[in-house]
Each structure stands twice: as structure tokens, then as C-alpha cells.
Amino acid sequence: MIKHLRSAADLDAPTATLILDTAGEMAALAGREVKKLPTLRGRTVVNLFYEDSTRTRISFEAAAKRLSADVINFSAKGSSVSKGESLKDTALTLQAMGADAVVIRHPASGAPHRLAAWVDGSVVNAGDGTHEHPTQALLDAYTMRSRLGRIDGLKVAIVGDVLHSRVARSNVLLLTTLGAQVTLVGPPTLIPVDIAAALSPATKVSYDLDSVLPDMDVVMMLRVQTERMQDSFFPSAREYSRRYGLDLARMRKLPEHAIVMHPGPMNRGMEITPEVADSSRSTIVEQVANGVSARMAVLYLLLGGKA
Amino acid sequence: MTSYLLRGVSVLGAESRDLAIVDGLISDKAPADAEIIDAAGLVALPGLVDLHTHLREPGREDAETVETGSRSAALGGYTAVFAMANTSPVADTAGVVEQVWRLGREAGLVDVQPIGAVTVGLAGKQLAELGAMATSAANVRIFSDDGHCVADPRLMRRALEYVKAFDGIIAQHAEEPRLTEGAQMHEGEVSTRLGLTGWPAVAEEAIIARDVLLAEHVGSRLHICHVSTAGSVEVLRQAKARGVRVTAEVTPHHLLLTDELAASYDPVYKVNPPLRTAADVEALRAALVEGVIDIVATDHAPHATEDKECEWAYARPGMVGLETALPVVLSVLGERWDLIAERMSRTPARIAGLTGHGTDLAVGQPANLTLVDPSARRVVDPSELASRSRNTPYAGTTLPGRIVATFLRGEPTVLDGKAVK
């Protein structure tokens, strides 16, 4: 098993499949009355969050607690970090406290890579800047597999602000590793340069959502921050949602079996309309539940549990 | 004053002979009491001249001082360095440039020539007192807001025109600031993969294109700092063919390293302009040989440990380079000694109007020279650097060539590879 999960590129197909299979076993646990395994008893998992992200933090916290690990939540606000402590000094502190795993959310891309050089424990990337969010990709893949029965051969459109999206990068890497065909869709200003060369040569790019939809098994909508307007990535929220938002009319262009995903939090009315978000094709709530199972699987396997 | 006899030295790779230094000058005959230096196997070059050095004093003496930077320069084979203006306070008045100049004289290891800021506080709003700096004891001729681009085209035009009165030259840090907001590394495949905001090549090329036109329009001299892209080379090639009075420099690191190194997220590889692609490196090497790029300049940029031992986005850009410049250039150009002397000594001295440096090692010329052992190989160890900072990108890299001795006006500043003081 790998030691750290810093990037979805750390996962080859067998390892990723093992994590998804393990997540399935963890999900079965959620149906039981006692939702707890003794596996990580006595182990310490630190949630080191430099950004506010309640949903990701509580997902990791629930995952670690269901495995009986001791959980320490370390948030940058109101801590030594707000007093100017460096990441290195924080890392050495966690190291001295005997952290077996550090789950890190950080606004700077690559912070988990730096952290891994300073601690002996496993490092799990819970979102770093505009780089990656590999456990989100795992829970998304798990959701696709649960709904559609496979990942190999699926056609997946990832739509929106790919440039600033750590979710998109991790998904492209993981889904390609598992045999899906990914198409990135968005205005040219929000598609990063050389994306196929950077992530996976098979990745396609389209600027026309309508032409892409009829062929897709999965459409994943990304959150688009309205502030991007100020930087001229697009003219207005209205024009954005007219060209790239998923409404009922567009959803009807999808094949009947296709699902609609969103990593949350959503901008209802911007990239997705409420009717679509709340439709039976939407997996948005499922994704949250699957997040706990996928993160349990990651912690379990990284910390030496046997599948 | 001690006289020296360099026995069996090879001047610029020519057949070995004896070279005497008497009264600070190259001489054809050594007196009987001359100190003899066995220079067999060593190559003599005119002392190197660096048009782009950050000495950090005043303001960041924890990262470098004029003295430690001078020692680093001497150990790298330099006899003159030009200290960039982005100190604290900024070198934008006669007072600050004279202070730096005086500190250089006191250190006495290389000639430290201050560069003056183009604009007050490097703010890009208002011209600094360029004339006062020119007529100060520091005799400033090169002006630069390095670290910042003189982005306002009208201000750039005025600066180019104004310094004609005293044969000054504007050294432009070519970076269109609106195209590089938040930029962390070269914009391309690697920045996309790493999720780091891109610094597009066009942000450099657009400013160079604009400024060669401005320099042509007003008939002024222009120097371009740290050229880093293949596209910039093409803009310069066309401008030079038209007769624009533009010169350009490239750093050793842009001749050797690529943006792939950022994949470690280790900020020791973070620099501005950023490391580019292998294709850019190839174009820069060819341009240096051809002369489209006139000189090598180090952009020696020392930083305190805490400014590099952190997240990539929070780290300061820059690399130390004085002690590794000649070995890197040797590894890139090979033992083309005359070309190396041209690009690292004669031409930089000529661009700066610096007399007494970059001259041939001929009888009667000032004895500013360095002796290199081209057969030596050295593994770069950051802890051995004389610079106060350790941010070298070459840690653990084996580089050819060892600087054995450096003489400044006939006085050794380095002997046996060690600084004399």
C-alpha cells in the first residue's frame, strides 16, 4: 500500500480499485446499529485545516471515529497558526505528538507534499489550493460505480471552472486510471493550458456543453465562483449559466441512464438549477454519504489495515 | 605591493606560459621577489563581471550583506558586481547608492557598482533622481526597478530618454504585471498539473517587444534582464537586426534548469522569471552562443531559510548563483574560453561602461583576473557557500570547474579556492 495520498496520481488501478472495494465494505457498516470498527484503536489522526471546510472536515472526522481512531482537529483559526507559526513548525509539533496520519486542507497547492517531508506519518490531501482533492475523486468514482456498475468505459463530462478546480484535476487522473473517458467542458478561459498533456493524453476538451451531453454517462458540474467575473473569465453570471449551466432542458439531452454529480457546495441557479440538483438523476446527497465510506477506506488502508 | 608570477598558466585556453602581476598590472616580467603561484593546468580569464546581483544590504542583512555577497562573488571568479536597487530602503537616492558603494569598497573583495532604481521606491509612479545617482560617488550608469517591471509605457519612455544625458542605460525586468497576477511558475503543462498559477511567456515577450520599440523611437540604450523564453529571443533577434541598441542577459539557471523541477513543490526552484521548458533552455543556449543574448548575469538572489522552507506560494522567488555561475556556464558551453570571457566579462563591462574590467590579460592592463581548474569536478554543497543564504538549486549536483584564484587589481581575493579575507 502507498504511504501518502497527496495526488490521485499516487494511485494505480489496482490500488484505486482496492480502495473502492474497501469503501463498499465500509458502507455496509453504515447500515448496522453500531457503526464502529475497532481497527484504528490507539492510532491518532490529525485533521489539519487551513481553510474553513466544514463538510470535508466532518467527513474525515466521522471516518476516523468510525474506525476508532483518536481524532485531533487542528484548525488554523484561533491556533498557533494564526500567530504566524510556519507549516514546518506545525508539522514538527504534530510529529512530536505522534500523529499516525495528518489530513491536510490548505489554500496553497503542494502543501501536502511539503508536509510529507516533515512528518513520519501518512499525509492525506484533503484539498490543496487549485491542485488536487483525491478523496473527492475516490468518492465520486465510488458513486459512479455504485450507480452505473462500472467505471471502465464510462463517458464523463466535467463542466465548469476546471482551471481553479482541485476536484477536476483529481477526477481526471483517477477516472482515466480506471478506464473512463473524460471530457472537460467550459469557457476557454477556464480550461487550463495543455490540460491533456498535463494530466492524461486521452482527455478531451469541449467548449460546447450541448453537443457533449447526448453522449455522456456522467455529467459532473463544478462550482463556479461569481467572483471570477471580476477577473474577466466570463462576462456575467447570467451568460455563464446560459452557456454552461445545467437546467432541465439540458438534462433531457442526456441518455436516460446518465447521472448528474456535483462536489458541493452548489451555487443553485448558477451552474445547476434546483430542479436538476433535486432530481432523481442527481447523486449529490449520495456523494456526501459515500464520502465517509471512501475516507474510511483510505485511512484504513494507509494506516496498515488489511482489506 | 606583492608581485606574483603565475607559472604555466593558460590564458583563455592558449598554450601555457608565465604571467606576471606587478603593481596591480599585468606585466611581462616578474621581479625576483615575486610570489610564485603554480598555475599549471589552470586557465586564466579576465575577472568576471556580473550585471545582476542582489546583495540585500541595506535591509535584509540576515540574507546577505555587501561583504558576504562580495566574498561569494570573488569565490565565483568575479571582480565586479552590480548591486540591484531593491534593498530597504530602496537604492533610489544618491545617499543609498553611495552607502552601498562605500560598503563595497570597505569589503574590498570585488568592485561593487550600485544600480539605481528607475522609480521612487520601485513603485513605478515617478522617476527617481537618476541624475543625482549618476553624479554621486557611486557613478551610477545602470538603472533598474528589477523585481518590478517599469510597466507604464510613458514612464518607460521618459526613463529611456532621460538617461541619455549621462549615457545611462535602463535594465528592464520584463514582466507585464497584469498577465502575472498571482503567478507562481511557468504557465504550461507542468503548472496545469501542479495547480500553480501560470506565468505566461507572453508576459515577458510583450514587454520586450514594447520596449525595443520605445528604445528605437527615442534612440536610447535598453538592457533586458534575465531573458527566459524562446519567444523573447526572437523579439530580440529582430530588434537587433533592425539596429535597435538593445542588449540582453540570461541567468545560469535558465540555461540549465526546467519547470519540471517545480513538481517537488520545493521553493528552492521558485524564481522570477520562472524556470521554463526544455525548448526555451535550448533557444537561450543557442542565442547566447550566437550573441542575440549578450551576457550571462547571475540574478544572485539570496533568501533567508524561513523564506524558502515553506509552501511554494508563500516562498520568495530567487536563487543564489555567484559561486556556481561559471561552473554552470562551463557545463553548458564547454571549454570555449574566449566565448565565456566575452559573455561573462568583456561584454558586461562594456554595457556598463565599466573601465578596468573585462580587459584582455595584456601587459599594462589592470590585473583583474580569475584562475580556473577546468578538470576539477565539484558536488555543490549548500553549507559550503560563502553567501549568507543557502538557496541554491544545485545542491548535490556535480558541476565542472573550480575557481582556484581571483585577483582584483593585482591583489588576490581568492587563493587555493579560499577567500583571502
Short mmCIF file of N, CA, C and O in Angstrom, two decimals, chain B residues 4-11 14-21 26-30 34-42 44 361-363 369 371:
data_model
loop_
_atom_site.label_atom_id
_atom_site.label_comp_id
_atom_site.label_asym_id
_atom_site.label_seq_id
_atom_site.Cartn_x
_atom_site.Cartn_y
_atom_site.Cartn_z
N TYR B 4 53.32 38.90 -8.31
CA TYR B 4 53.01 37.47 -8.45
C TYR B 4 53.50 36.98 -9.80
O TYR B 4 53.52 37.73 -10.78
N LEU B 5 53.90 35.74 -9.80
CA LEU B 5 54.23 35.08 -11.07
C LEU B 5 53.36 33.84 -11.18
O LEU B 5 53.46 32.91 -10.38
N LEU B 6 52.44 33.89 -12.15
CA LEU B 6 51.55 32.74 -12.38
C LEU B 6 52.28 31.82 -13.35
O LEU B 6 52.36 32.10 -14.54
N ARG B 7 52.81 30.73 -12.81
CA ARG B 7 53.67 29.88 -13.63
C ARG B 7 52.85 28.84 -14.40
O ARG B 7 52.07 28.10 -13.81
N GLY B 8 53.03 28.84 -15.71
CA GLY B 8 52.42 27.80 -16.54
C GLY B 8 50.92 27.95 -16.72
O GLY B 8 50.20 26.97 -16.87
N VAL B 9 50.44 29.19 -16.73
CA VAL B 9 49.01 29.42 -16.86
C VAL B 9 48.60 29.42 -18.33
O VAL B 9 49.38 29.78 -19.21
N SER B 10 47.38 29.00 -18.57
CA SER B 10 46.85 29.04 -19.93
C SER B 10 45.85 30.18 -20.02
O SER B 10 44.79 30.13 -19.40
N VAL B 11 46.23 31.22 -20.76
CA VAL B 11 45.32 32.36 -20.89
C VAL B 11 44.25 32.00 -21.92
O VAL B 11 44.56 31.73 -23.08
N ALA B 14 44.88 29.11 -24.22
CA ALA B 14 46.06 29.09 -25.10
C ALA B 14 47.20 28.31 -24.45
O ALA B 14 47.10 27.89 -23.29
N GLU B 15 48.26 28.15 -25.19
CA GLU B 15 49.41 27.41 -24.69
C GLU B 15 49.91 28.03 -23.38
O GLU B 15 49.92 29.26 -23.23
N SER B 16 50.32 27.19 -22.45
CA SER B 16 50.66 27.71 -21.13
C SER B 16 51.93 28.54 -21.17
O SER B 16 52.84 28.29 -21.96
N ARG B 17 51.95 29.54 -20.30
CA ARG B 17 53.09 30.43 -20.21
C ARG B 17 53.11 31.04 -18.81
O ARG B 17 52.24 30.75 -17.99
N ASP B 18 54.08 31.88 -18.56
CA ASP B 18 54.13 32.57 -17.28
C ASP B 18 53.50 33.95 -17.44
O ASP B 18 53.64 34.60 -18.47
N LEU B 19 52.78 34.36 -16.39
CA LEU B 19 52.12 35.67 -16.41
C LEU B 19 52.50 36.37 -15.11
O LEU B 19 52.33 35.81 -14.03
N ALA B 20 53.00 37.59 -15.24
CA ALA B 20 53.42 38.31 -14.04
C ALA B 20 52.42 39.40 -13.70
O ALA B 20 51.74 39.95 -14.57
N ILE B 21 52.29 39.65 -12.39
CA ILE B 21 51.44 40.74 -11.90
C ILE B 21 52.33 41.64 -11.05
O ILE B 21 52.87 41.21 -10.02
N ILE B 26 49.16 43.72 -15.24
CA ILE B 26 49.78 42.59 -15.93
C ILE B 26 51.14 43.05 -16.44
O ILE B 26 51.27 44.15 -16.99
N SER B 27 52.13 42.19 -16.24
CA SER B 27 53.49 42.58 -16.64
C SER B 27 54.14 41.43 -17.40
O SER B 27 53.70 40.27 -17.29
N ASP B 28 55.16 41.73 -18.17
CA ASP B 28 55.84 40.65 -18.89
C ASP B 28 57.02 40.12 -18.09
O ASP B 28 57.66 39.15 -18.47
N LYS B 29 57.31 40.77 -16.97
CA LYS B 29 58.49 40.34 -16.22
C LYS B 29 58.24 40.48 -14.72
O LYS B 29 57.79 41.53 -14.25
N ALA B 30 58.49 39.40 -13.99
CA ALA B 30 58.29 39.44 -12.54
C ALA B 30 59.60 39.77 -11.86
O ALA B 30 60.65 39.29 -12.27
N ALA B 34 59.00 38.06 -6.51
CA ALA B 34 57.59 37.78 -6.79
C ALA B 34 57.17 36.45 -6.17
O ALA B 34 57.95 35.49 -6.15
N GLU B 35 55.95 36.44 -5.66
CA GLU B 35 55.40 35.19 -5.12
C GLU B 35 54.99 34.31 -6.30
O GLU B 35 54.32 34.78 -7.22
N ILE B 36 55.43 33.06 -6.24
CA ILE B 36 55.17 32.19 -7.39
C ILE B 36 53.94 31.34 -7.13
O ILE B 36 53.79 30.75 -6.05
N ILE B 37 53.04 31.34 -8.08
CA ILE B 37 51.83 30.51 -7.98
C ILE B 37 51.89 29.48 -9.09
O ILE B 37 52.03 29.84 -10.27
N ASP B 38 51.86 28.23 -8.69
CA ASP B 38 51.87 27.16 -9.69
C ASP B 38 50.51 27.12 -10.37
O ASP B 38 49.52 26.71 -9.76
N ALA B 39 50.47 27.55 -11.60
CA ALA B 39 49.19 27.64 -12.31
C ALA B 39 49.11 26.61 -13.43
O ALA B 39 48.32 26.76 -14.36
N ALA B 40 49.91 25.57 -13.32
CA ALA B 40 49.88 24.53 -14.35
C ALA B 40 48.49 23.91 -14.40
O ALA B 40 47.93 23.53 -13.37
N GLY B 41 47.94 23.81 -15.59
CA GLY B 41 46.61 23.23 -15.75
C GLY B 41 45.48 24.20 -15.50
O GLY B 41 44.32 23.85 -15.66
N LEU B 42 45.82 25.42 -15.09
CA LEU B 42 44.77 26.40 -14.81
C LEU B 42 44.58 27.35 -16.00
O LEU B 42 45.53 27.68 -16.71
N ALA B 44 43.39 31.10 -17.23
CA ALA B 44 43.15 32.47 -16.76
C ALA B 44 42.08 33.14 -17.61
O ALA B 44 42.13 33.08 -18.84
N LEU B 361 44.15 40.12 -20.86
CA LEU B 361 45.25 39.97 -19.91
C LEU B 361 46.55 40.30 -20.63
O LEU B 361 47.41 39.46 -20.84
N ALA B 362 46.66 41.57 -21.01
CA ALA B 362 47.82 42.04 -21.78
C ALA B 362 48.65 42.96 -20.91
O ALA B 362 48.14 43.55 -19.94
N VAL B 363 49.89 43.08 -21.23
CA VAL B 363 50.83 43.89 -20.44
C VAL B 363 50.30 45.31 -20.28
O VAL B 363 49.84 45.93 -21.25
N LEU B 369 41.58 39.30 -12.75
CA LEU B 369 41.52 38.01 -13.44
C LEU B 369 41.15 36.90 -12.47
O LEU B 369 41.19 37.06 -11.25
N LEU B 371 41.53 32.45 -12.01
CA LEU B 371 42.17 31.21 -12.46
C LEU B 371 41.22 30.04 -12.19
O LEU B 371 40.74 29.86 -11.08
#
